[in-house]
Tab-separated table of C-alpha atoms and ligand atoms in Angstrom:
chain	number	residue	atom	x	y	z
A	1	MET	CA	9.303	35.094	-39.579
A	2	ARG	CA	7.257	38.201	-38.882
A	3	LYS	CA	4.932	38.247	-35.901
A	4	ILE	CA	2.218	40.735	-35.075
A	5	VAL	CA	0.904	41.154	-31.553
A	6	LYS	CA	-2.468	42.471	-32.565
A	7	SER	CA	-5.074	44.767	-31.007
A	8	GLY	CA	-3.598	44.906	-27.524
A	9	THR	CA	-3.560	47.830	-25.138
A	10	ILE	CA	0.101	48.791	-25.306
A	11	VAL	CA	1.448	50.237	-22.085
A	12	THR	CA	4.686	52.197	-21.804
A	13	ASP	CA	5.976	54.415	-19.021
A	14	SER	CA	4.284	57.387	-20.690
A	15	HIS	CA	1.503	56.168	-22.997
A	16	VAL	CA	-1.397	53.721	-23.137
A	17	PHE	CA	-2.882	53.086	-26.584
A	18	ARG	CA	-4.603	50.423	-28.600
A	19	GLY	CA	-2.359	49.064	-31.328
A	20	ASP	CA	-0.202	46.354	-32.832
A	21	VAL	CA	3.450	45.461	-32.355
A	22	MET	CA	5.204	44.155	-35.442
A	23	ILE	CA	8.201	41.923	-34.780
A	24	GLU	CA	10.851	40.859	-37.238
A	25	GLY	CA	13.286	38.271	-35.957
A	26	GLU	CA	14.427	39.366	-32.505
A	27	LYS	CA	13.420	43.013	-32.742
A	28	ILE	CA	10.354	45.196	-32.639
A	29	ARG	CA	10.136	46.613	-36.157
A	30	ALA	CA	7.135	48.928	-35.721
A	31	VAL	CA	4.356	49.918	-33.347
A	32	GLY	CA	1.078	51.155	-34.814
A	33	THR	CA	-1.915	49.762	-36.685
A	34	GLY	CA	-2.793	48.396	-40.111
A	35	PHE	CA	0.332	46.312	-40.694
A	36	ASP	CA	0.410	43.925	-43.637
A	37	GLU	CA	-0.561	40.567	-42.127
A	38	GLU	CA	0.321	38.438	-45.128
A	39	GLY	CA	2.710	35.687	-44.055
A	40	ALA	CA	2.854	36.954	-40.467
A	41	GLU	CA	2.036	34.954	-37.353
A	42	ILE	CA	-0.744	36.771	-35.483
A	43	LEU	CA	-0.909	36.806	-31.693
A	44	ASP	CA	-4.276	38.170	-30.646
A	45	ALA	CA	-3.964	40.514	-27.675
A	46	SER	CA	-7.432	42.038	-27.741
A	47	GLY	CA	-8.706	42.821	-24.262
A	48	LYS	CA	-5.146	42.381	-22.929
A	49	TYR	CA	-2.327	44.658	-21.911
A	50	VAL	CA	0.958	44.474	-23.777
A	51	PHE	CA	3.814	45.390	-21.440
A	52	PRO	CA	7.563	45.457	-22.054
A	53	GLY	CA	9.277	42.356	-20.640
A	54	ALA	CA	10.143	43.184	-17.048
A	55	VAL	CA	13.708	43.846	-15.918
A	56	ASP	CA	14.797	42.726	-12.445
A	57	VAL	CA	18.067	44.419	-11.522
A	58	HIS	CA	18.463	42.772	-8.114
A	59	THR	CA	18.708	38.985	-8.088
A	60	HIS	CA	21.146	36.587	-6.440
A	61	MET	CA	21.133	33.426	-8.548
A	62	ASP	CA	23.378	30.592	-7.369
A	63	LEU	CA	24.635	32.793	-4.534
A	64	GLN	CA	27.204	31.307	-2.175
A	65	ALA	CA	26.455	32.936	1.202
A	66	GLY	CA	28.782	31.552	3.864
A	67	LYS	CA	28.177	27.818	3.982
A	68	TYR	CA	24.868	27.980	2.092
A	69	ARG	CA	24.140	28.143	-1.611
A	70	ALA	CA	20.955	29.785	-2.909
A	71	ALA	CA	18.383	27.231	-4.088
A	72	ASP	CA	18.073	28.672	-7.595
A	73	ASP	CA	20.937	28.417	-10.028
A	74	PHE	CA	20.829	30.461	-13.242
A	75	TYR	CA	18.562	27.873	-14.886
A	76	ASP	CA	15.872	27.422	-12.196
A	77	GLY	CA	15.925	31.079	-11.248
A	78	THR	CA	15.552	32.363	-14.784
A	79	VAL	CA	12.793	29.842	-15.617
A	80	ALA	CA	10.950	31.263	-12.596
A	81	ALA	CA	11.667	34.793	-13.819
A	82	ALA	CA	10.379	33.997	-17.326
A	83	CYS	CA	7.121	32.515	-16.019
A	84	GLY	CA	6.720	35.636	-13.909
A	85	GLY	CA	7.056	38.073	-16.830
A	86	THR	CA	10.708	39.007	-16.313
A	87	THR	CA	12.821	38.764	-19.441
A	88	THR	CA	16.043	40.364	-18.172
A	89	ILE	CA	17.953	40.173	-14.912
A	90	VAL	CA	21.039	41.951	-13.683
A	91	ASP	CA	22.438	39.658	-11.002
A	92	HIS	CA	24.468	40.693	-7.976
A	93	MET	CA	27.625	38.623	-7.619
A	94	ALA	CA	28.495	36.903	-4.366
A	95	PHE	CA	31.680	37.820	-2.541
A	96	GLY	CA	34.773	35.952	-3.728
A	97	PRO	CA	37.741	34.736	-1.670
A	98	LYS	CA	39.306	37.340	0.643
A	99	GLY	CA	41.555	39.747	-1.250
A	100	CYS	CA	40.543	38.518	-4.731
A	101	SER	CA	40.670	40.791	-7.757
A	102	LEU	CA	37.412	42.088	-9.219
A	103	TRP	CA	37.962	39.811	-12.202
A	104	HIS	CA	37.734	36.701	-10.025
A	105	GLN	CA	33.950	36.917	-9.577
A	106	VAL	CA	33.383	38.123	-13.148
A	107	GLU	CA	34.981	34.920	-14.412
A	108	GLU	CA	33.173	32.802	-11.812
A	109	TYR	CA	29.786	34.284	-12.781
A	110	HIS	CA	30.284	33.605	-16.479
A	111	ARG	CA	31.111	30.038	-15.497
A	112	ILE	CA	27.926	29.574	-13.453
A	113	ALA	CA	25.498	31.500	-15.697
A	114	ASP	CA	26.584	30.914	-19.278
A	115	GLY	CA	24.756	28.017	-20.909
A	116	LYS	CA	22.140	27.942	-18.146
A	117	ALA	CA	20.192	31.215	-18.148
A	118	VAL	CA	16.974	31.109	-20.174
A	119	ILE	CA	16.511	34.903	-20.286
A	120	ASP	CA	18.983	37.679	-21.001
A	121	TYR	CA	21.260	38.573	-18.122
A	122	GLY	CA	23.959	40.899	-16.951
A	123	PHE	CA	26.046	41.153	-13.804
A	124	HIS	CA	26.804	43.834	-11.250
A	125	GLY	CA	30.403	43.565	-10.045
A	126	VAL	CA	31.136	43.372	-6.321
A	127	ILE	CA	33.719	45.394	-4.405
A	128	GLN	CA	34.860	43.716	-1.194
A	129	HIS	CA	38.074	45.598	-0.497
A	130	VAL	CA	39.639	48.731	-1.906
A	131	ASP	CA	43.163	49.229	-3.185
A	132	ALA	CA	44.793	50.708	-6.282
A	133	SER	CA	44.278	47.608	-8.403
A	134	VAL	CA	40.600	47.292	-7.504
A	135	LEU	CA	40.070	50.940	-8.447
A	136	LYS	CA	41.825	50.352	-11.773
A	137	GLU	CA	39.869	47.157	-12.479
A	138	MET	CA	36.506	48.951	-12.176
A	139	GLY	CA	37.033	50.887	-15.414
A	140	GLU	CA	38.680	47.906	-17.158
A	141	ILE	CA	35.719	45.649	-16.373
A	142	ALA	CA	33.214	48.308	-17.398
A	143	GLY	CA	34.985	48.687	-20.753
A	144	LYS	CA	35.719	45.043	-21.520
A	145	GLU	CA	32.687	43.333	-19.990
A	146	GLY	CA	29.993	45.995	-20.047
A	147	ILE	CA	29.689	45.639	-16.280
A	148	THR	CA	28.951	49.293	-15.613
A	149	SER	CA	27.802	48.941	-12.009
A	150	PHE	CA	29.400	47.539	-8.869
A	151	LYS	CA	27.896	46.777	-5.490
A	152	ALA	CA	29.335	47.638	-2.107
A	153	TYR	CA	28.010	46.657	1.305
A	154	MET	CA	27.969	48.730	4.493
A	155	THR	CA	27.478	45.565	6.572
A	156	TYR	CA	28.495	41.865	6.357
A	157	ASP	CA	32.046	40.460	6.487
A	158	PHE	CA	33.313	42.180	3.358
A	159	MET	CA	31.719	45.552	4.051
A	160	LEU	CA	33.542	48.723	3.045
A	161	LYS	CA	34.213	51.464	5.543
A	162	ASP	CA	33.609	55.115	4.742
A	163	ASP	CA	37.099	55.753	3.342
A	164	GLY	CA	36.741	52.777	0.976
A	165	LEU	CA	33.238	53.799	-0.062
A	166	PHE	CA	34.414	57.336	-0.747
A	167	GLN	CA	37.316	56.210	-2.939
A	168	VAL	CA	35.034	53.880	-4.887
A	169	LEU	CA	32.510	56.675	-5.442
A	170	LYS	CA	35.223	59.047	-6.708
A	171	GLN	CA	36.470	56.394	-9.107
A	172	ALA	CA	32.921	55.636	-10.244
A	173	LYS	CA	32.338	59.308	-10.987
A	174	GLU	CA	35.476	59.373	-13.129
A	175	ASP	CA	34.675	56.141	-14.984
A	176	GLY	CA	30.918	56.661	-15.479
A	177	ILE	CA	30.026	53.687	-13.272
A	178	VAL	CA	27.117	53.274	-10.823
A	179	ILE	CA	27.749	52.134	-7.258
A	180	ALA	CA	24.850	50.095	-5.835
A	181	VAL	CA	24.922	49.996	-2.053
A	182	HIS	CA	23.358	47.838	0.642
A	183	CYS	CA	22.824	50.449	3.355
A	184	GLU	CA	22.674	49.240	6.964
A	185	ASN	CA	24.723	50.345	9.985
A	186	ASP	CA	27.013	47.415	10.713
A	187	GLY	CA	28.146	48.367	14.227
A	188	VAL	CA	24.672	48.678	15.708
A	189	ILE	CA	23.445	45.503	13.989
A	190	ASN	CA	26.354	43.429	15.262
A	191	TYR	CA	25.917	44.767	18.781
A	192	LEU	CA	22.173	44.003	18.764
A	193	ARG	CA	22.579	40.535	17.261
A	194	ARG	CA	25.107	39.628	19.971
A	195	HIS	CA	22.930	41.222	22.640
A	196	TYR	CA	19.823	39.218	21.685
A	197	ILE	CA	21.594	35.884	21.372
A	198	GLU	CA	23.520	36.341	24.648
A	199	ASN	CA	20.186	36.981	26.355
A	200	GLY	CA	18.530	33.869	24.954
A	201	CYS	CA	16.434	35.810	22.438
A	202	THR	CA	17.016	33.445	19.546
A	203	GLU	CA	13.695	33.360	17.675
A	204	PRO	CA	12.985	34.952	14.286
A	205	LYS	CA	10.998	37.730	15.979
A	206	TYR	CA	14.334	39.188	17.138
A	207	HIS	CA	15.626	39.457	13.572
A	208	PRO	CA	13.820	42.761	12.810
A	209	LEU	CA	14.690	44.085	16.271
A	210	SER	CA	18.373	43.446	15.572
A	211	ARG	CA	18.247	45.482	12.336
A	212	PRO	CA	16.030	48.473	13.185
A	213	ALA	CA	14.928	50.975	10.553
A	214	GLY	CA	17.282	53.531	12.098
A	215	CYS	CA	20.211	51.376	10.938
A	216	GLU	CA	18.973	51.683	7.380
A	217	ALA	CA	18.237	55.401	7.666
A	218	GLU	CA	21.639	56.221	9.155
A	219	ALA	CA	23.453	54.277	6.420
A	220	VAL	CA	21.290	55.689	3.586
A	221	GLY	CA	21.896	59.223	4.852
A	222	ARG	CA	25.641	58.627	5.256
A	223	MET	CA	25.909	57.090	1.799
A	224	LEU	CA	24.056	59.995	0.200
A	225	HIS	CA	26.431	62.428	1.894
A	226	LEU	CA	29.453	60.447	0.716
A	227	ALA	CA	28.123	60.479	-2.862
A	228	ALA	CA	27.440	64.230	-2.636
A	229	MET	CA	31.013	64.819	-1.414
A	230	ALA	CA	32.270	62.797	-4.389
A	231	GLN	CA	30.752	65.412	-6.770
A	232	ASP	CA	27.340	63.705	-6.902
A	233	ALA	CA	28.832	60.352	-7.850
A	234	PRO	CA	26.335	57.863	-9.376
A	235	LEU	CA	24.703	56.040	-6.476
A	236	TYR	CA	21.914	53.455	-6.444
A	237	ILE	CA	20.431	52.482	-3.074
A	238	VAL	CA	19.208	48.881	-3.120
A	239	HIS	CA	16.177	47.416	-1.341
A	240	LEU	CA	14.963	50.440	0.626
A	241	SER	CA	12.662	49.005	3.293
A	242	SER	CA	11.643	51.719	5.734
A	243	ARG	CA	9.921	55.059	6.123
A	244	ALA	CA	12.972	56.302	8.030
A	245	GLY	CA	15.268	55.357	5.122
A	246	LEU	CA	12.859	56.969	2.688
A	247	LEU	CA	13.008	60.264	4.600
A	248	GLU	CA	16.757	60.397	3.898
A	249	VAL	CA	16.099	59.875	0.193
A	250	THR	CA	13.423	62.565	0.190
A	251	LYS	CA	15.740	64.974	1.965
A	252	ALA	CA	18.514	64.422	-0.581
A	253	ARG	CA	16.045	65.004	-3.438
A	254	ARG	CA	14.861	68.249	-1.804
A	255	ASN	CA	18.496	69.328	-1.414
A	256	GLY	CA	18.952	68.911	-5.158
A	257	GLN	CA	21.399	66.018	-5.015
A	258	LYS	CA	21.874	64.574	-8.486
A	259	ASN	CA	22.730	61.158	-9.928
A	260	PHE	CA	21.198	58.901	-7.353
A	261	ALA	CA	18.318	56.434	-7.394
A	262	ALA	CA	16.561	54.230	-4.890
A	263	GLU	CA	14.960	50.830	-5.254
A	264	THR	CA	12.373	49.068	-3.140
A	265	CYS	CA	10.998	45.522	-3.389
A	266	PRO	CA	7.487	43.982	-3.275
A	267	GLN	CA	8.151	42.432	0.146
A	268	TYR	CA	8.746	45.874	1.701
A	269	LEU	CA	5.497	47.117	0.170
A	270	THR	CA	3.204	44.224	1.028
A	271	LEU	CA	4.546	42.155	3.950
A	272	THR	CA	5.161	43.115	7.573
A	273	ASP	CA	7.257	42.052	10.539
A	274	GLY	CA	4.168	40.326	11.950
A	275	LEU	CA	5.390	37.332	9.936
A	276	TYR	CA	8.296	36.879	12.356
A	277	GLN	CA	6.008	36.109	15.301
A	278	ASP	CA	5.731	32.436	14.361
A	279	PRO	CA	9.051	30.750	15.280
A	280	GLN	CA	8.900	28.435	12.257
A	281	GLU	CA	7.058	30.456	9.586
A	282	GLY	CA	9.140	33.477	10.543
A	283	LEU	CA	12.252	31.793	9.156
A	284	LYS	CA	10.819	32.131	5.649
A	285	ALA	CA	11.010	35.916	5.889
A	286	ILE	CA	14.509	36.250	7.358
A	287	MET	CA	16.111	38.657	4.950
A	288	SER	CA	18.170	41.825	5.197
A	289	PRO	CA	16.877	44.413	5.646
A	290	PRO	CA	13.982	42.777	7.514
A	291	LEU	CA	10.285	43.289	6.899
A	292	ARG	CA	8.960	46.392	8.647
A	293	LYS	CA	5.583	47.764	9.752
A	294	LYS	CA	2.390	48.673	7.919
A	295	GLU	CA	3.335	52.374	8.167
A	296	ASP	CA	6.546	51.577	6.285
A	297	ASN	CA	4.603	49.728	3.548
A	298	GLU	CA	2.333	52.743	3.199
A	299	ALA	CA	5.174	55.248	3.101
A	300	LEU	CA	6.883	53.269	0.333
A	301	TRP	CA	3.667	53.012	-1.727
A	302	GLY	CA	3.295	56.765	-1.281
A	303	ALA	CA	6.833	57.272	-2.552
A	304	LEU	CA	6.073	55.189	-5.646
A	305	ARG	CA	2.909	57.189	-6.222
A	306	ASP	CA	4.857	60.450	-5.850
A	307	ASN	CA	7.763	59.297	-8.034
A	308	ILE	CA	10.311	59.586	-5.214
A	309	LEU	CA	11.605	56.050	-5.676
A	310	ASP	CA	12.982	54.805	-8.981
A	311	THR	CA	12.643	51.039	-9.310
A	312	VAL	CA	11.033	47.938	-7.851
A	313	ALA	CA	13.350	44.919	-7.913
A	314	THR	CA	13.190	41.688	-5.917
A	315	ASP	CA	16.449	40.850	-4.106
A	316	HIS	CA	15.535	37.278	-5.118
A	317	CYS	CA	17.721	35.078	-2.918
A	318	PRO	CA	15.899	31.829	-2.119
A	319	PHE	CA	16.845	29.152	0.391
A	320	CYS	CA	14.666	26.131	1.165
A	321	PHE	CA	12.469	26.397	4.243
A	322	GLY	CA	12.693	22.637	4.852
A	323	LYS	CA	16.480	22.714	4.729
A	324	GLU	CA	18.784	25.747	4.819
A	325	LYS	CA	16.299	28.058	6.575
A	326	GLN	CA	16.072	25.552	9.453
A	327	ALA	CA	19.615	26.552	10.430
A	328	GLY	CA	17.906	29.523	12.072
A	329	ALA	CA	15.431	27.490	14.132
A	330	GLU	CA	17.561	27.689	17.294
A	331	ASP	CA	19.361	30.935	16.470
A	332	PHE	CA	17.993	33.505	14.008
A	333	THR	CA	21.511	34.788	13.289
A	334	ALA	CA	22.425	31.392	11.797
A	335	CYS	CA	19.631	31.519	9.208
A	336	PRO	CA	20.762	32.276	5.634
A	337	ASN	CA	19.270	35.640	4.684
A	338	GLY	CA	17.025	36.013	1.684
A	339	ALA	CA	13.748	34.890	0.119
A	340	PRO	CA	12.354	34.074	-3.329
A	341	GLY	CA	10.587	36.803	-5.314
A	342	VAL	CA	11.618	36.892	-8.958
A	343	GLU	CA	8.529	34.995	-10.140
A	344	GLU	CA	6.116	36.848	-7.865
A	345	ARG	CA	7.103	40.484	-8.534
A	346	PHE	CA	5.066	41.182	-11.688
A	347	ARG	CA	1.808	39.671	-10.414
A	348	VAL	CA	2.114	41.109	-6.900
A	349	MET	CA	2.920	44.608	-8.164
A	350	TYR	CA	0.107	44.612	-10.702
A	351	SER	CA	-2.447	43.282	-8.239
A	352	GLU	CA	-1.401	45.131	-5.085
A	353	GLY	CA	-0.249	48.228	-6.963
A	354	VAL	CA	-2.237	48.884	-10.149
A	355	ALA	CA	-5.440	46.969	-9.375
A	356	LYS	CA	-5.654	48.549	-5.918
A	357	GLY	CA	-5.087	52.028	-7.341
A	358	ARG	CA	-1.800	52.649	-5.518
A	359	ILE	CA	0.216	53.155	-8.709
A	360	THR	CA	-0.763	53.816	-12.304
A	361	LEU	CA	-0.179	51.533	-15.271
A	362	HIS	CA	2.591	53.895	-16.420
A	363	GLN	CA	4.266	53.724	-13.046
A	364	PHE	CA	4.044	49.935	-13.093
A	365	VAL	CA	5.983	49.902	-16.376
A	366	LYS	CA	8.341	52.620	-15.223
A	367	TYR	CA	9.315	50.836	-11.981
A	368	LEU	CA	9.478	47.264	-13.263
A	369	CYS	CA	10.665	47.681	-16.845
A	370	THR	CA	11.846	51.039	-18.122
A	371	ASN	CA	13.640	52.623	-15.175
A	372	PRO	CA	15.609	49.478	-14.260
A	373	ALA	CA	16.825	49.379	-17.872
A	374	ARG	CA	17.693	53.081	-17.773
A	375	MET	CA	19.504	52.831	-14.443
A	376	TYR	CA	21.733	50.055	-15.656
A	377	GLY	CA	22.559	50.922	-19.247
A	378	LEU	CA	20.080	48.624	-21.009
A	379	TYR	CA	17.612	51.156	-22.404
A	380	PRO	CA	16.136	51.163	-25.073
A	381	GLN	CA	17.245	47.632	-25.943
A	382	LYS	CA	15.292	46.490	-22.884
A	383	GLY	CA	12.336	47.947	-20.983
A	384	ALA	CA	10.752	49.624	-24.016
A	385	ILE	CA	8.151	48.968	-26.705
A	386	LEU	CA	9.841	50.902	-29.486
A	387	PRO	CA	11.085	50.141	-33.001
A	388	GLY	CA	14.583	48.686	-32.661
A	389	ALA	CA	14.097	47.393	-29.112
A	390	ASP	CA	14.387	43.684	-28.358
A	391	ALA	CA	10.990	42.011	-28.830
A	392	ASP	CA	10.618	41.239	-25.113
A	393	LEU	CA	6.906	41.480	-24.314
A	394	VAL	CA	4.347	40.343	-21.770
A	395	ILE	CA	0.718	39.870	-22.774
A	396	PHE	CA	-1.298	40.303	-19.605
A	397	ASP	CA	-4.993	39.628	-19.032
A	398	PRO	CA	-6.442	42.029	-16.445
A	399	ALA	CA	-9.673	40.002	-16.279
A	400	LYS	CA	-8.022	36.838	-15.022
A	401	ARG	CA	-7.462	35.942	-11.369
A	402	ARG	CA	-4.856	33.724	-9.746
A	403	ILE	CA	-4.288	32.668	-6.170
A	404	LEU	CA	-0.531	32.762	-5.740
A	405	THR	CA	0.793	29.456	-4.469
A	406	HIS	CA	4.148	27.776	-4.431
A	407	ALA	CA	2.636	24.744	-6.168
A	408	ASP	CA	2.315	26.797	-9.384
A	409	MET	CA	5.794	28.277	-9.234
A	410	HIS	CA	8.952	27.241	-11.017
A	411	GLY	CA	11.938	28.115	-8.832
A	412	ALA	CA	13.785	25.581	-6.690
A	413	ALA	CA	12.739	27.004	-3.315
A	414	ASP	CA	10.001	25.151	-1.423
A	415	TYR	CA	7.831	28.142	-0.519
A	416	THR	CA	6.638	31.597	-1.480
A	417	CYS	CA	6.138	34.472	0.960
A	418	TYR	CA	2.880	35.246	-0.911
A	419	GLU	CA	1.150	31.876	-0.411
A	420	GLY	CA	-2.620	32.336	-0.821
A	421	LEU	CA	-2.474	35.927	-2.066
A	422	PRO	CA	-5.379	36.528	-4.460
A	423	ALA	CA	-3.870	38.263	-7.486
A	424	GLU	CA	-5.923	40.272	-9.947
A	425	GLY	CA	-4.856	39.865	-13.559
A	426	ASP	CA	-2.531	37.214	-14.920
A	427	ILE	CA	0.215	36.717	-17.443
A	428	ASP	CA	-0.892	35.021	-20.664
A	429	LEU	CA	2.320	35.017	-22.618
A	430	VAL	CA	5.960	36.069	-22.287
A	431	MET	CA	8.180	36.703	-25.272
A	432	GLN	CA	11.934	37.136	-25.366
A	433	ARG	CA	13.562	38.477	-28.528
A	434	GLY	CA	10.544	37.362	-30.561
A	435	ASN	CA	10.321	33.833	-29.097
A	436	VAL	CA	7.489	32.762	-26.806
A	437	ILE	CA	9.219	31.532	-23.634
A	438	ALA	CA	6.190	31.126	-21.355
A	439	GLU	CA	2.464	30.747	-21.928
A	440	ASN	CA	-0.287	30.225	-19.347
A	441	ASN	CA	2.363	29.661	-16.675
A	442	ARG	CA	4.161	26.954	-18.699
A	443	PHE	CA	7.825	27.424	-19.507
A	444	LEU	CA	8.463	27.053	-23.249
A	445	GLY	CA	12.004	28.399	-23.582
A	446	SER	CA	15.275	26.535	-23.534
A	447	ARG	CA	18.272	26.149	-21.293
A	448	GLY	CA	21.100	28.483	-22.247
A	449	ALA	CA	18.994	30.612	-24.617
A	450	GLY	CA	19.562	33.698	-22.470
A	451	ARG	CA	22.281	36.032	-23.720
A	452	TYR	CA	24.892	37.837	-21.699
A	453	LEU	CA	24.279	41.584	-21.858
A	454	ARG	CA	27.197	43.987	-22.167
A	455	ARG	CA	25.625	47.060	-20.659
A	456	GLY	CA	26.182	50.693	-21.552
A	457	LYS	CA	26.194	53.740	-19.312
A	458	SER	CA	23.504	54.363	-16.748
A	459	ILE	CA	21.436	57.537	-16.910
A	460	LEU	CA	22.916	58.226	-13.470
A	461	ALA	CA	26.505	58.307	-14.791
B	501	URP	O1	18.712	38.921	2.845
B	501	URP	C1	19.140	39.186	1.741
B	501	URP	N1	18.692	40.224	1.135
B	501	URP	N2	20.072	38.419	1.171
B	501	URP	C2	20.739	38.677	-0.024
B	501	URP	C3	21.958	39.475	0.168
B	501	URP	C4	21.653	40.936	0.333
B	501	URP	O2	21.792	41.436	1.420
B	501	URP	O3	21.241	41.575	-0.634
B	502	ZN	ZN1	20.463	41.573	-2.516
C-alpha cells in the first residue's frame, strides 16, 4: 500500500522545505509534491515538521551491571524509544564473563534482543581484554555480523590499559572499525571513591566529586593522542560531559586530527550536579560521568552550535529508584550507575535546543538522526529522508506543549530525570519502515517487529 505524508515541513540536516513524502512498502519512494494520490493512504502533516526517525547510538538495554540488571529489556526499552521518536538504536553490550571471546556477548545479545525489540537495532561489540584472538575476532565479527564498532572502557573492572587501547586502535584502523571509548581516568576515580567512603562521605553529593571533570579531560586527551599515534584510527568518544573534556576535543580538531567524533547527551546539556544535593533524589542522577555545572552545560550547547560535537545520544541505562538505586542510599559507590533517557531525548532536545534557539532545526536532525547513522554505518538507510531510505519518520507538532512526566512514559523505570519539564512541541506520529508504531504517545507497534541491522562502514573508518 502506498502512503503519502502530505504537506509537511520536511527537515533534513541541510534543508527545510514544504513537501510530501511518498512511501511504498517499507521505503521512501520519492520526496516532492504533486504525487498521484489515487489509492494511497494520506497522512496530513500540514503545520507539522516531518523529521527522519531518530537514531540513538548509545543505549544499554537489559544491561547486566555487577549484581544489577537494567530495568528495560529490549521490549520495554524500545517501546519507550518508539514513543519518543527513536526508530533505531545501536546498543552497547555489557561485559561478559572474564576472558570470554568477543563472540560470547554477540551471541548473548542476539538471544536477549531478537524477538523482543520493536524498532530496528544493532549492537556495538565490547572489548574487555586484548590478545591475538580478540584482535582477530574484531574483523571477523565486523564482516559476519555487521558489528563495525566496538567499545572499550578506560575505567571499570574490565577497563583496557594504554597498551591494550593502542593495539585495538591499530587493529581498528586496519579493519575499518570504529572504537567507541568511555573516557575517565580510573586511578584518580578509584582513589577518590575510596577516600570519600573511608571518611564517611557516603551521600550522592560525593559522586560528582569522586569523578571530577579533570578525569574526563585527561582520558579524552590521552585517547585522542593514542588514536593519533595509531595513524588517526577511527575513534568515537561517548557521553562527553564537561567543558574540560570538550577543550581536548577542540584542541584535537584544531590540530587537524582526523577520523574522530564526540557525542554528548541531553543530561549533560540540561541537568546539573545540584541534583546530587538531596540524599534521596540525588540517587536518580548517579551516572558516569556525573552531571556537571551550568558552565559545562553552556559549553556543550556552544559546541553543538559551533558544530564541534557530532552526535547527541542518551546512554539510556535505567534502574528503578524505588529498588536498585536504593543500594546507594548508604554508600554512593554501591549505587548502579545510569539513568533513563531514550524516550526523553527527542522532546528535550527540540524544546531545550531548537525552541530555545540554541541549535537550529538542521542541527537537531544532524545530531539526533543523520550523524549517528553516518558514524555507525547506517546512512542513508537510516537518518535520512531520501528516496530509497527506510520510511522511518516522525511527524512533530511545534504548536503542541507537553509537561514531561514519568506517568506518561513507557519504559520500566519508575522515574524520569526531567519530571515537570515543560516541553515545547510534541510528537504526533512515529513511523518505522512505513508502519505507524506510535501515535499521540500511544504505542501501536508489535513485539519483535524490530529488525537486526547489519551495519556498514562508518564515515570515520
Ligand atoms: O552510568 C552509566 N553511564 N552507566 C552505563 C554504563 C556506562 O558507563 O556507559
Ligand atoms: Zn553507556
